[in-house]
Coordinates of C-alpha atoms and ligand atoms in Angstrom, one line a residue:
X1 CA -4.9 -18.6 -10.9
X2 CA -7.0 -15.4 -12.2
X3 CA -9.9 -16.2 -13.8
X4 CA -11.4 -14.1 -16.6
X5 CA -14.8 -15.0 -15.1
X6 CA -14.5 -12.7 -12.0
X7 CA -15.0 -10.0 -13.6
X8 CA -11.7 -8.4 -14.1
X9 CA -11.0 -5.5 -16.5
X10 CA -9.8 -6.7 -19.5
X11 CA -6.2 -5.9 -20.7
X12 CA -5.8 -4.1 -24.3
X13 CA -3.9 -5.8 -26.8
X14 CA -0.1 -5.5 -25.7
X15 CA 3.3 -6.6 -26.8
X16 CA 5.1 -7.7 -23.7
X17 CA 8.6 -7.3 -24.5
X18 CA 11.0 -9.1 -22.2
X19 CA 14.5 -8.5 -21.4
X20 CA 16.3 -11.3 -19.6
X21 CA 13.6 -13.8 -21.2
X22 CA 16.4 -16.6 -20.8
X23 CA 17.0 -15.6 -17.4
X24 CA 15.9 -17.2 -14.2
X25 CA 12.9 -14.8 -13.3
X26 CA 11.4 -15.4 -16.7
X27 CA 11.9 -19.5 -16.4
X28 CA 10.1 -19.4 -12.8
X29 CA 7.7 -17.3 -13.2
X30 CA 7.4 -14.5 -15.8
X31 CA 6.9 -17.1 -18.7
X32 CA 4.7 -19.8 -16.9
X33 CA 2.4 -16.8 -15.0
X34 CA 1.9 -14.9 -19.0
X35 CA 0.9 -18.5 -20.6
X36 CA -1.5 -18.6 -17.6
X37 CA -2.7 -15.7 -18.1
X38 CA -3.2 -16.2 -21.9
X39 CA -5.1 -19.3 -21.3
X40 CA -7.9 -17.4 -19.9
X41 CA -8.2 -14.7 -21.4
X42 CA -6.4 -11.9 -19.2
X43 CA -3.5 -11.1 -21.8
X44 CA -5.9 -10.4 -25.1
X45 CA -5.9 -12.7 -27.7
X46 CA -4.0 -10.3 -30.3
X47 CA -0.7 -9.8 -27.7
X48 CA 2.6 -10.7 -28.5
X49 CA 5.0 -11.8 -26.2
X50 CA 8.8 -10.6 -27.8
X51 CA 11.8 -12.1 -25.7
X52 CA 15.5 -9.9 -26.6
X53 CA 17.9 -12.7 -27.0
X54 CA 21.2 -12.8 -27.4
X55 CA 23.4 -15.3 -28.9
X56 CA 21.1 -18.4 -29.6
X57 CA 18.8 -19.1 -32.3
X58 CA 15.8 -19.0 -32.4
X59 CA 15.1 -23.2 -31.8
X60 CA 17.5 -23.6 -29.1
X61 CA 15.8 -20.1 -27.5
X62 CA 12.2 -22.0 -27.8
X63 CA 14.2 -25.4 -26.6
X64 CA 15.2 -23.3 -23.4
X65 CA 11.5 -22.2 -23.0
X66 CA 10.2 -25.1 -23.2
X67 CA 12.5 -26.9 -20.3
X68 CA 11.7 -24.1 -18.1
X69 CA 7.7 -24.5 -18.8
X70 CA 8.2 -28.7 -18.4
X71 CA 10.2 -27.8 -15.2
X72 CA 7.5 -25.0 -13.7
X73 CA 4.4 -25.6 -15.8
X74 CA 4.5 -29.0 -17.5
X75 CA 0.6 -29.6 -17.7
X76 CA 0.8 -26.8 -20.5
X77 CA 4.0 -28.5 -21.9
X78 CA 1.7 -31.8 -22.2
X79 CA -1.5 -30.4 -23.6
X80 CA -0.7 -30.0 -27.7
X81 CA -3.0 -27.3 -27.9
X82 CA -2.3 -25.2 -25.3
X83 CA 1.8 -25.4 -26.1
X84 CA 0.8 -24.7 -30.0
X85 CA -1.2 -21.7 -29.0
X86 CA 1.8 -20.2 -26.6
X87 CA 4.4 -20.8 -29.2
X88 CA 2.5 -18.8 -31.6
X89 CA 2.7 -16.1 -29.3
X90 CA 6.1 -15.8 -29.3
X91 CA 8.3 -13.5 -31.2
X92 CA 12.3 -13.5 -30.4
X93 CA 14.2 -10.2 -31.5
X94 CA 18.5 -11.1 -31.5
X95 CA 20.4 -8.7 -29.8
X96 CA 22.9 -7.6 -27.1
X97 CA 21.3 -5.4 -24.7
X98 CA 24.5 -3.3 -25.0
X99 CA 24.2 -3.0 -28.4
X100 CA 22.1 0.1 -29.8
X101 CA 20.9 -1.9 -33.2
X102 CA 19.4 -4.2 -31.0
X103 CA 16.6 -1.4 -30.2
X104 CA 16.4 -0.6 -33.9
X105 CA 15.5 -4.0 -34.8
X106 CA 13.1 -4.3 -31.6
X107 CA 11.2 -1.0 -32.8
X108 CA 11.0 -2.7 -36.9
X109 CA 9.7 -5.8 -35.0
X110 CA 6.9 -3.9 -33.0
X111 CA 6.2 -1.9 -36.3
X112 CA 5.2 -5.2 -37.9
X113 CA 2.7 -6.3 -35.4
X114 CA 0.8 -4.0 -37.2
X115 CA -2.0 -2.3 -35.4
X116 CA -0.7 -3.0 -32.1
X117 CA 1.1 -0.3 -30.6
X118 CA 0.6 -1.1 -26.8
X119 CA 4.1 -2.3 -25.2
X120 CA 4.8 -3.4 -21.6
X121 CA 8.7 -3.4 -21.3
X122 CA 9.6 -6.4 -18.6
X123 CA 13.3 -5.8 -17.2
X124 CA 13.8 -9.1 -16.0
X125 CA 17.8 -8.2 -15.8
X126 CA 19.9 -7.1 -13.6
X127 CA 19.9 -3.1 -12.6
X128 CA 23.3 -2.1 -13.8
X129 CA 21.2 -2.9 -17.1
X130 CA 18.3 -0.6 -16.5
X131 CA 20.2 2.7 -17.5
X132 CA 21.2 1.1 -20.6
X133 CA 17.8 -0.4 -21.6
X134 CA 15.9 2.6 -21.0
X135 CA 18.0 4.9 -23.0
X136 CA 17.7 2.4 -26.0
X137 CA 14.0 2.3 -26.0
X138 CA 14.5 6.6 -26.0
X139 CA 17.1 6.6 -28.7
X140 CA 14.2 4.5 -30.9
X141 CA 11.3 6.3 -29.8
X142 CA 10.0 3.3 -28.4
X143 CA 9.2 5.4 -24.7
X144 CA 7.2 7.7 -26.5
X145 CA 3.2 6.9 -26.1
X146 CA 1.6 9.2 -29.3
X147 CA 0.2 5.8 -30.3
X148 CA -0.1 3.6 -27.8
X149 CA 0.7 3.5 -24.1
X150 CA 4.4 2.3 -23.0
X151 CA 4.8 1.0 -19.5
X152 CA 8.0 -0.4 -17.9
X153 CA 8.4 -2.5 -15.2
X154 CA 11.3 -3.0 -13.2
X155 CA 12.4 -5.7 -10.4
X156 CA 14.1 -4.8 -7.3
X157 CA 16.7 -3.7 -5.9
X158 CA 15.7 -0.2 -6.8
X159 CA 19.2 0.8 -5.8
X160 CA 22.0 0.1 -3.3
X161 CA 21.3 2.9 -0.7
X162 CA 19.4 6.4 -1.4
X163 CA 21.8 7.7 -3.6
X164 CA 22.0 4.8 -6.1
X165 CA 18.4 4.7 -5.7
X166 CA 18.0 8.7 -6.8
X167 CA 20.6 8.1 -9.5
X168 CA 18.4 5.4 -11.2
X169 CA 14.7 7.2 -10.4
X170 CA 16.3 10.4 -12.4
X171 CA 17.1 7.9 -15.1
X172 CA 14.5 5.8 -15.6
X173 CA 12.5 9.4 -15.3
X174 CA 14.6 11.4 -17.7
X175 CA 13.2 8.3 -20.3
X176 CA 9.6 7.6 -18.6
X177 CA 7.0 9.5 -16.9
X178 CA 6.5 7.9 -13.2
X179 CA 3.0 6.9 -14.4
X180 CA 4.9 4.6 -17.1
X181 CA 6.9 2.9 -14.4
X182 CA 6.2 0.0 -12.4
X183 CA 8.5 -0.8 -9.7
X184 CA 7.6 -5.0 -9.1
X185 CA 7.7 -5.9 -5.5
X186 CA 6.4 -9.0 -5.7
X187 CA 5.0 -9.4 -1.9
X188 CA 2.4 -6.7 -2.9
X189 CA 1.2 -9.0 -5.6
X190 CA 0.3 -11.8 -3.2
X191 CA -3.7 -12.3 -2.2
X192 CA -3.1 -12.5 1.2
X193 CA -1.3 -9.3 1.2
X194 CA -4.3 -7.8 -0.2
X195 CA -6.7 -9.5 1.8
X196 CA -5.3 -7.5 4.6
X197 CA -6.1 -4.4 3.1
X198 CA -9.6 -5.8 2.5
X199 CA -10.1 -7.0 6.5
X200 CA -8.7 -3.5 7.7
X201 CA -11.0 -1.8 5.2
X202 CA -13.9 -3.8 4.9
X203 CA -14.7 -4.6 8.4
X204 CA -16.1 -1.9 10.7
X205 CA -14.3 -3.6 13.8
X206 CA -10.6 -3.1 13.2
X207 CA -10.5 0.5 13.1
X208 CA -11.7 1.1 16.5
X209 CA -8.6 -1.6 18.4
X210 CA -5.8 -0.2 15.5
X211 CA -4.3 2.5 17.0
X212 CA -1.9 2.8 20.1
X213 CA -5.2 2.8 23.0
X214 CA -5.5 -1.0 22.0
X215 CA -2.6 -2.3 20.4
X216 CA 0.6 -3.0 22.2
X217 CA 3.1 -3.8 19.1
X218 CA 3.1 -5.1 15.9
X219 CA 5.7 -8.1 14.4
X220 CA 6.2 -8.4 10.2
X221 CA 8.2 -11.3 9.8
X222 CA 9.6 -13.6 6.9
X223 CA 11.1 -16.4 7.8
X224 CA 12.5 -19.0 5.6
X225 CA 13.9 -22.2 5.6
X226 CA 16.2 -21.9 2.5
X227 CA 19.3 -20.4 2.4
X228 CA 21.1 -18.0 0.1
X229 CA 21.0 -20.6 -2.8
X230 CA 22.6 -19.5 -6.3
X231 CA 22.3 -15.6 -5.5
X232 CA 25.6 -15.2 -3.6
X233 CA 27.0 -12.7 -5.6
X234 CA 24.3 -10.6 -5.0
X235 CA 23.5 -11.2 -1.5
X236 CA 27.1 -10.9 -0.7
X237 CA 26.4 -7.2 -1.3
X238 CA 22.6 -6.7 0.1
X239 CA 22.6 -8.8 3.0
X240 CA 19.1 -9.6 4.7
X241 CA 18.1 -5.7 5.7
X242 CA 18.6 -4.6 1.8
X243 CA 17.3 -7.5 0.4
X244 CA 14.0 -7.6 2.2
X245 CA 13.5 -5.3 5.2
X246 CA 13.9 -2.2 3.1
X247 CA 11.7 -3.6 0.1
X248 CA 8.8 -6.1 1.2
X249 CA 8.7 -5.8 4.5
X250 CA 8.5 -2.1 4.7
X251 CA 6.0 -1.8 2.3
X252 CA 3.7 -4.0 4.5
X253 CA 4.5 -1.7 7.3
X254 CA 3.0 1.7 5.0
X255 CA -0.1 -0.9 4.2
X256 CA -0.5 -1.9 7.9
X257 CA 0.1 1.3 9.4
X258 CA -1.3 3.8 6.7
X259 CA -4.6 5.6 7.2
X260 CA -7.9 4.7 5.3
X261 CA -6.7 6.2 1.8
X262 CA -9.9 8.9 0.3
X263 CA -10.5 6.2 -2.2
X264 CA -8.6 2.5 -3.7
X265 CA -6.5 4.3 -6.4
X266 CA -2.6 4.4 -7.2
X267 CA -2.2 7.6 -6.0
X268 CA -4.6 7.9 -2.5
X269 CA -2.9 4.5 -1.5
X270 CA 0.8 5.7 -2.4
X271 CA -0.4 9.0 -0.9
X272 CA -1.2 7.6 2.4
X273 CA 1.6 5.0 2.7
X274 CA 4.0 8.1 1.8
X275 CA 2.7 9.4 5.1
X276 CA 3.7 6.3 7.2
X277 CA 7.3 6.6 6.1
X278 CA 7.3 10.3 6.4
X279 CA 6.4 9.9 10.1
X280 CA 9.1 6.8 10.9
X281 CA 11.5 7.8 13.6
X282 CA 15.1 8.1 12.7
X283 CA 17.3 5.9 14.0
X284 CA 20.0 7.7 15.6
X285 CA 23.8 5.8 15.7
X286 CA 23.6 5.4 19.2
X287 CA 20.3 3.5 18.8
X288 CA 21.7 1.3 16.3
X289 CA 22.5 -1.5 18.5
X290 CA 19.6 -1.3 20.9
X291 CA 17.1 -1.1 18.1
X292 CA 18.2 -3.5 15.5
X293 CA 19.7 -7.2 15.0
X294 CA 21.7 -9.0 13.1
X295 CA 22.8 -12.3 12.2
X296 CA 24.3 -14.7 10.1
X297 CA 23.4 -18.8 9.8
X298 CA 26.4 -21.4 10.7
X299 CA 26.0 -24.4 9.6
X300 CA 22.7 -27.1 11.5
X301 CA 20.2 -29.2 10.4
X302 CA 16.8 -28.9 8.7
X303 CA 14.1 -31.4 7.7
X304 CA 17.0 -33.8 9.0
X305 CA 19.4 -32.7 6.4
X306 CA 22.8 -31.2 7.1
X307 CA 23.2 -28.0 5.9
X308 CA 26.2 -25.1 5.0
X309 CA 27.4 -22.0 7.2
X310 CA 26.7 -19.4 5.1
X311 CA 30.5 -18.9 4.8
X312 CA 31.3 -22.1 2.9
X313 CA 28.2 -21.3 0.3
X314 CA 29.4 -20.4 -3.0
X315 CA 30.4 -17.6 -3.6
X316 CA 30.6 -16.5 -0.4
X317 CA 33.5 -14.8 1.3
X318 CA 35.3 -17.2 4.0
X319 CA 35.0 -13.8 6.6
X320 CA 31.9 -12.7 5.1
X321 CA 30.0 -10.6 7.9
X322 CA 27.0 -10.2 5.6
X323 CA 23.5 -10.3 7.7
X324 CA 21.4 -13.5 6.8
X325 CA 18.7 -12.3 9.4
X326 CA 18.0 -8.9 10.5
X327 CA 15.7 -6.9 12.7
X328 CA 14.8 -3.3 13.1
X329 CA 12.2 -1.8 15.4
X330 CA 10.9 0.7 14.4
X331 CA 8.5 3.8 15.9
X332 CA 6.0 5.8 13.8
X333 CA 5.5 9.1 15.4
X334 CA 2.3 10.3 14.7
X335 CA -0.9 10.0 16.8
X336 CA -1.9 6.4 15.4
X337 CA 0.9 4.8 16.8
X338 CA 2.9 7.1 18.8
X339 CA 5.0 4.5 21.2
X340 CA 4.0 1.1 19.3
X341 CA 6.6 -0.5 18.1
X342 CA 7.1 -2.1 14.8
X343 CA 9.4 -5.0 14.7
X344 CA 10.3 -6.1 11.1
X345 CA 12.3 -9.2 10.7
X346 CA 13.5 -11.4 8.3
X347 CA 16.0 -14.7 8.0
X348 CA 17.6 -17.4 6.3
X349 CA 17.9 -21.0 6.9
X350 CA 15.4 -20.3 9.8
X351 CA 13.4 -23.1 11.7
X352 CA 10.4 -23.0 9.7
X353 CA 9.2 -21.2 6.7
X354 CA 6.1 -18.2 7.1
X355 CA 5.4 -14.8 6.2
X356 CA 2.9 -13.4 9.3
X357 CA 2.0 -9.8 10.4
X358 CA 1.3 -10.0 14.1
X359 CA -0.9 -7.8 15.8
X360 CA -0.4 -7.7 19.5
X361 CA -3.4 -6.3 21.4
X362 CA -2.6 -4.9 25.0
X363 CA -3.1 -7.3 28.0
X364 CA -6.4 -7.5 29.7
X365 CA -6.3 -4.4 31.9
X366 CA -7.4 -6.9 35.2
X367 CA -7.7 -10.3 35.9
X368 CA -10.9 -10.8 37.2
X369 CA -10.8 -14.3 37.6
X370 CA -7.1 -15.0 39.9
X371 CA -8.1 -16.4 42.2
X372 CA -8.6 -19.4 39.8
X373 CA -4.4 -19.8 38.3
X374 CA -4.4 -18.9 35.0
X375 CA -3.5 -15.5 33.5
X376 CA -5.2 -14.6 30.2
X377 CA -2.9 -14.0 27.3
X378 CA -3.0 -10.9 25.5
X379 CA -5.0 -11.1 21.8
X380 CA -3.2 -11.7 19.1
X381 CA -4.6 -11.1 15.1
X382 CA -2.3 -12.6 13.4
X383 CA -2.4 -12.1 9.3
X384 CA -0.5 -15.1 7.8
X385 CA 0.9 -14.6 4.5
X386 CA 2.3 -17.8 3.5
X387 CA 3.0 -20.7 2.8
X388 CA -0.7 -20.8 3.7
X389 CA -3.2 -17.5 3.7
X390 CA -5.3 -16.8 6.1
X391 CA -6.2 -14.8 9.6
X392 CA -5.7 -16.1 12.8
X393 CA -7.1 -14.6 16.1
X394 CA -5.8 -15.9 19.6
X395 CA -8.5 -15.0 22.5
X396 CA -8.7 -16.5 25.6
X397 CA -12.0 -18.8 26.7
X398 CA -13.2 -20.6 29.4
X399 CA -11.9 -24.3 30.4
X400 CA -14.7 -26.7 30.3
X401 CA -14.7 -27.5 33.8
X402 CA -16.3 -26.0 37.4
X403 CA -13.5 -23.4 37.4
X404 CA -13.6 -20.4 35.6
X405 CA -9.6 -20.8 34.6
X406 CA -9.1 -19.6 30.9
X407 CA -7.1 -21.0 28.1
X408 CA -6.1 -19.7 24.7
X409 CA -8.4 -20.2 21.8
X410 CA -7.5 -19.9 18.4
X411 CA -10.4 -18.8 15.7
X412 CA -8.8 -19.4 12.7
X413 CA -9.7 -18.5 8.7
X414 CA -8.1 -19.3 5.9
X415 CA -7.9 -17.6 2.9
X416 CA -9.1 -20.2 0.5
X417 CA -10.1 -23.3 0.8
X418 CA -8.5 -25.9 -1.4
X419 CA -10.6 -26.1 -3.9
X420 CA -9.8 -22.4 -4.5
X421 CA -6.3 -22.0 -6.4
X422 CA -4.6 -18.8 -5.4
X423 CA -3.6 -16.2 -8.1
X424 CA 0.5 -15.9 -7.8
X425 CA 1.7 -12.8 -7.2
X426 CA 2.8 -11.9 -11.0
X427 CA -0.1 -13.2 -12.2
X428 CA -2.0 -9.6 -10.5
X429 CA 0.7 -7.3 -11.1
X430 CA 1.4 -8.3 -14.8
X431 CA -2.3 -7.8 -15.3
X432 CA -2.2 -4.6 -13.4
X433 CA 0.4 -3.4 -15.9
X434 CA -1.3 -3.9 -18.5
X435 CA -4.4 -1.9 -17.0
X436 CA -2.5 0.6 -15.9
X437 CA -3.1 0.4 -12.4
X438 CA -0.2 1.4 -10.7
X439 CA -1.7 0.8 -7.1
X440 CA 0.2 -2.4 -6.0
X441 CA 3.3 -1.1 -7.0
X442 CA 6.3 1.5 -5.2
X443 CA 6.2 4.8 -6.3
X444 CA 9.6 6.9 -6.8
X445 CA 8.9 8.5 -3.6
X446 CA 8.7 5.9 -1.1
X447 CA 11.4 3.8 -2.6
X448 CA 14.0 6.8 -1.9
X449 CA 11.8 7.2 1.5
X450 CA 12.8 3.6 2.3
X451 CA 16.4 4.4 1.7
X452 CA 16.8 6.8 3.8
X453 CA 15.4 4.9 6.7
X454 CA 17.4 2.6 6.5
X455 CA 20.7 4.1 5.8
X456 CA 22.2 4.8 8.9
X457 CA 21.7 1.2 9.9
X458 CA 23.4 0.5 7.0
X459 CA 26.4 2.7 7.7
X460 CA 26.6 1.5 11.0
X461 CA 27.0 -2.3 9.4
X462 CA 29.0 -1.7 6.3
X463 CA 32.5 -2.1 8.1
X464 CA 32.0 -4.5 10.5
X465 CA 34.5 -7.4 10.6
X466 CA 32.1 -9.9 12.4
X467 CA 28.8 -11.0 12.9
X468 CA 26.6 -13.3 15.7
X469 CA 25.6 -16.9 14.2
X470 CA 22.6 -19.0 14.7
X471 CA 22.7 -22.4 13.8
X472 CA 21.0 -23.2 10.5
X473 CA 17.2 -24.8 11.7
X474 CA 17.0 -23.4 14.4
X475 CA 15.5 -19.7 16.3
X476 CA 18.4 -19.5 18.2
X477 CA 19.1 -16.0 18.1
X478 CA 19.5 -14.3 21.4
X479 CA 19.4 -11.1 20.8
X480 CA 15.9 -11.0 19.0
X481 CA 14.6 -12.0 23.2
X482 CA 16.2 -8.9 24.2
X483 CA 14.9 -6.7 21.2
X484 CA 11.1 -8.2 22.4
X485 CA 11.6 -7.9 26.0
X486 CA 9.6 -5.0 26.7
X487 CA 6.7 -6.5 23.7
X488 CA 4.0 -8.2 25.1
X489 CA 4.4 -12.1 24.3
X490 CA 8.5 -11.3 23.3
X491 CA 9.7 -12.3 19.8
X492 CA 6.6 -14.3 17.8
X493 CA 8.0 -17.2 16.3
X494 CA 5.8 -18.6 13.6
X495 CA 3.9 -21.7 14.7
X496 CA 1.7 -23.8 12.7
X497 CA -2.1 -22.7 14.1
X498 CA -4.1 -25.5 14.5
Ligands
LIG1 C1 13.1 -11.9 -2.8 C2 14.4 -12.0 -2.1 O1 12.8 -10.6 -3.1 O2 12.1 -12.5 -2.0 C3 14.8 -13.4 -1.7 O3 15.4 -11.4 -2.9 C4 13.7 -14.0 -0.9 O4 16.0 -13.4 -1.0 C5 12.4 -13.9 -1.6 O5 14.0 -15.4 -0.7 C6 11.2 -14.4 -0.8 O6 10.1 -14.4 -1.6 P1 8.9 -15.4 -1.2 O7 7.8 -15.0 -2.2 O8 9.4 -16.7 -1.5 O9 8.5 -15.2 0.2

């Protein structure tokens, strides 16, 4: 959790307006992250939080709320106080989004919250929504900033493929300025994501090993052990590549692979991560299947359960050739990392669950001690992003014996220790919105950038009639040895480092 000890700039008073406040993303985490944030001070005291509700009264809206809080939050449920003091924050506004008096009766609302013309605009809904919402905030002049700043945030998917994705950045832009926008992608707002900017850019002994001389590729990898859950309709449609290779994982690849930025503001850091994507080779059609992977979870076991092929999930097609894991390897051309390839992956129903970027350092150049067996592994820094933070760094050292044979060590840090609770991820971003720091979020630019990328990949999927399986719990997935075969170490498969 933030704390409003460590110094952190303090937010303006704000009325956070949420659309989709009865929808899952608010239950989670948007609701239980703001009360958190209340409690110590990081929304102000004189904010408002107005949820856009449509057919429920008032009590069975609050009723709602407060099953989500018991289910995510329940310590806040079971303190009087600190229940009392949310409720009175609350303000509910009826209305179909759809529905054009429903922005008339938002503006009258904010007009009585006298004094406090700040508004943060949370689209917790899906995009085919985004058009509509953001031309009723215009129509009521609720966009307009004469007396009070107006952001908007927006969850992903920013968009379908680089044309939907123009489509809706001329939209939302027509309404907002791009400084009033703040495209969530909620892997930006975890610590450990930051805390690999901060070793990269507070440590004078990255920068000479992270370049091509030194490193020999680099692995950013999600796995997880769920699978598609309640989201079929929509996955149906993304599949693995949209849903998080394009987003979350390329975005760690422009903070990874990015040059120092002139200074730790939105614009020198989207600046500099514009220049990564600029630079990332084009996969050409006839590359398609040598540099990319994917595949789709049959049925297995995990934790000893039995689990579902994808196919017989609801919602899910019977021939469904959607991608429930995915791989691209990618190659920055410019003189950082000319010939050091990037391998981003991502999966489903996976063996274990772990977020890790893994850099590979070349192998020793000579093996000075072989006459005695043992060749030494080549370093690995490993940053791991969940389920637990922290850096890991694999050299090798010398057996305790007479020999001089080496074995791998592992020097390992962890973000925080567990006395330390770790601020979640919209916890930071909702503060940076209301701070106006746009730094952690995806610009217009790079979001379209990311398209492009990755459209011909997928073009060259969008047809297909069939797919490879793995079987759920497991890393059996061939063709990921083959993509790694020329990588130092192959295809890094999260382990637990001990
Ligand atoms: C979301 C994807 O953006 O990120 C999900 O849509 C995925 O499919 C999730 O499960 C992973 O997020 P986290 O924070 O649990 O790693």
């Amino acid at each position: 959790m933030l704390t409003a000890d460590q110094e952190i700039e303090t937010a303006e008073p704000t009325n956070i307006v949420i659309f989709g406040v009865t929808g899952d993303l608010s239950k989670r985490k948007l609701m239980p992250a703001l009360v958190r944030m209340l409690c110590c001070g990081l929304v102000h005291d004189d904010s408002k939080i107005i949820g856009i509700v449509n057919n429920r009264t008032e009590e069975v809206w609050l009723k709602l709320v407060r099953e989500g809080m018991q289910e995510f939050l329940p310590e806040v449920v079971e303190d009087e106080n600190r229940w009392k003091k949310f409720l009175s924050r609350l303000i509910m506004v009826p209305g179909d989004l759809g529905d054009e008096t429903t922005y008339q009766r938002l503006a009258e609302a904010l007009v009585m919250l006298d004094g406090k013309k700040n508004a943060m605009f949370y689209c917790a809904i899906p995009p085919d929504w985004y058009g509509k919402v953001t031309q009723g905030l215009h129509k009521v002049g609720l966009a307009n900033e004469d007396e009070g700043y107006r952001r908007l945030v927006i969850e992903k998917p920013f968009g379908h493929n680089l044309a939907s994705a123009r489509a809706l950045n001329k939209e939302l832009q027509s309404v907002f300025k791009e400084d009033q926008i703040y495209r969530i992608d909620h892997y930006l707002g975890k610590e450990s994501v930051q805390n690999l900017l901060v070793y990269r850019f507070a440590n004078s002994i990255m920068e000479p090993l992270w370049n091509r001389n030194y490193v020999d590729h680099i692995q950013i990898s999600t796995a997880e052990t769920l699978g598609v859950e309640y989201r079929a309709k929509y996955y149906e449609k993304s599949g693995a590549l949209r849903d998080m290779i394009q987003s979350h994982l390329m975005q760690m690849m422009t903070l990874v692979a990015m040059e120092p930025p002139v200074e730790f503001t939105a614009d020198a850091v989207r600046d500099e991560k514009m220049k990564v994507l600029r630079a990332i080779r084009c996969i050409k059609p006839e590359q398609i299947k040598i540099q990319t992977v994917s595949a789709q979870y049959a049925s297995g076991t995990l934790n000893s359960e039995n689990v579902p092929a994808y196919v017989t999930e609801e919602n899910v097609s019977p021939d469904s050739a959607t991608e429930t894991f995915a791989a691209v390897r990618f190659y920055i051309d410019n003189w950082r990392w000319q010939g050091v390839p990037f391998i981003l992956w991502t999966g489903k129903r996976l063996k274990s669950k772990a977020a890790e970027v893994m850099i590979r350092f070349r192998k020793p150049p000579f093996n000075l001690f072989d006459s005695h067996a043992s060749v030494p592994a080549a370093n690995a820094l490993i940053f791991r992003l969940q389920p637990e933070g922290g850096v890991v760094l694999r050299l090798n050292a010398k057996k305790p014996g007479l020999t001089t044979d080496n074995e791998e060590m592992v020097m390992r840090a962890p973000y925080a220790d567990d006395a330390e609770e770790v601020a979640d991820a919209y916890e930071i971003l909702m503060h940076d919105v209301l701070i106006g720091d746009g730094t952690l979020f995806s610009r217009a630019d790079e979001v379209e950038a990311s398209w492009e990328i990755v459209e011909p990949i997928l073009d060259a999927w969008e047809n297909r009639v069939s797919i490879e399986r793995y079987r759920a719990g497991t890393w059996d997935i061939p063709a990921m040895d083959e993509l790694t075969k020329d990588c130092v170490g192959g295809w890094h498969k999260p382990t637990i480092h001990k």
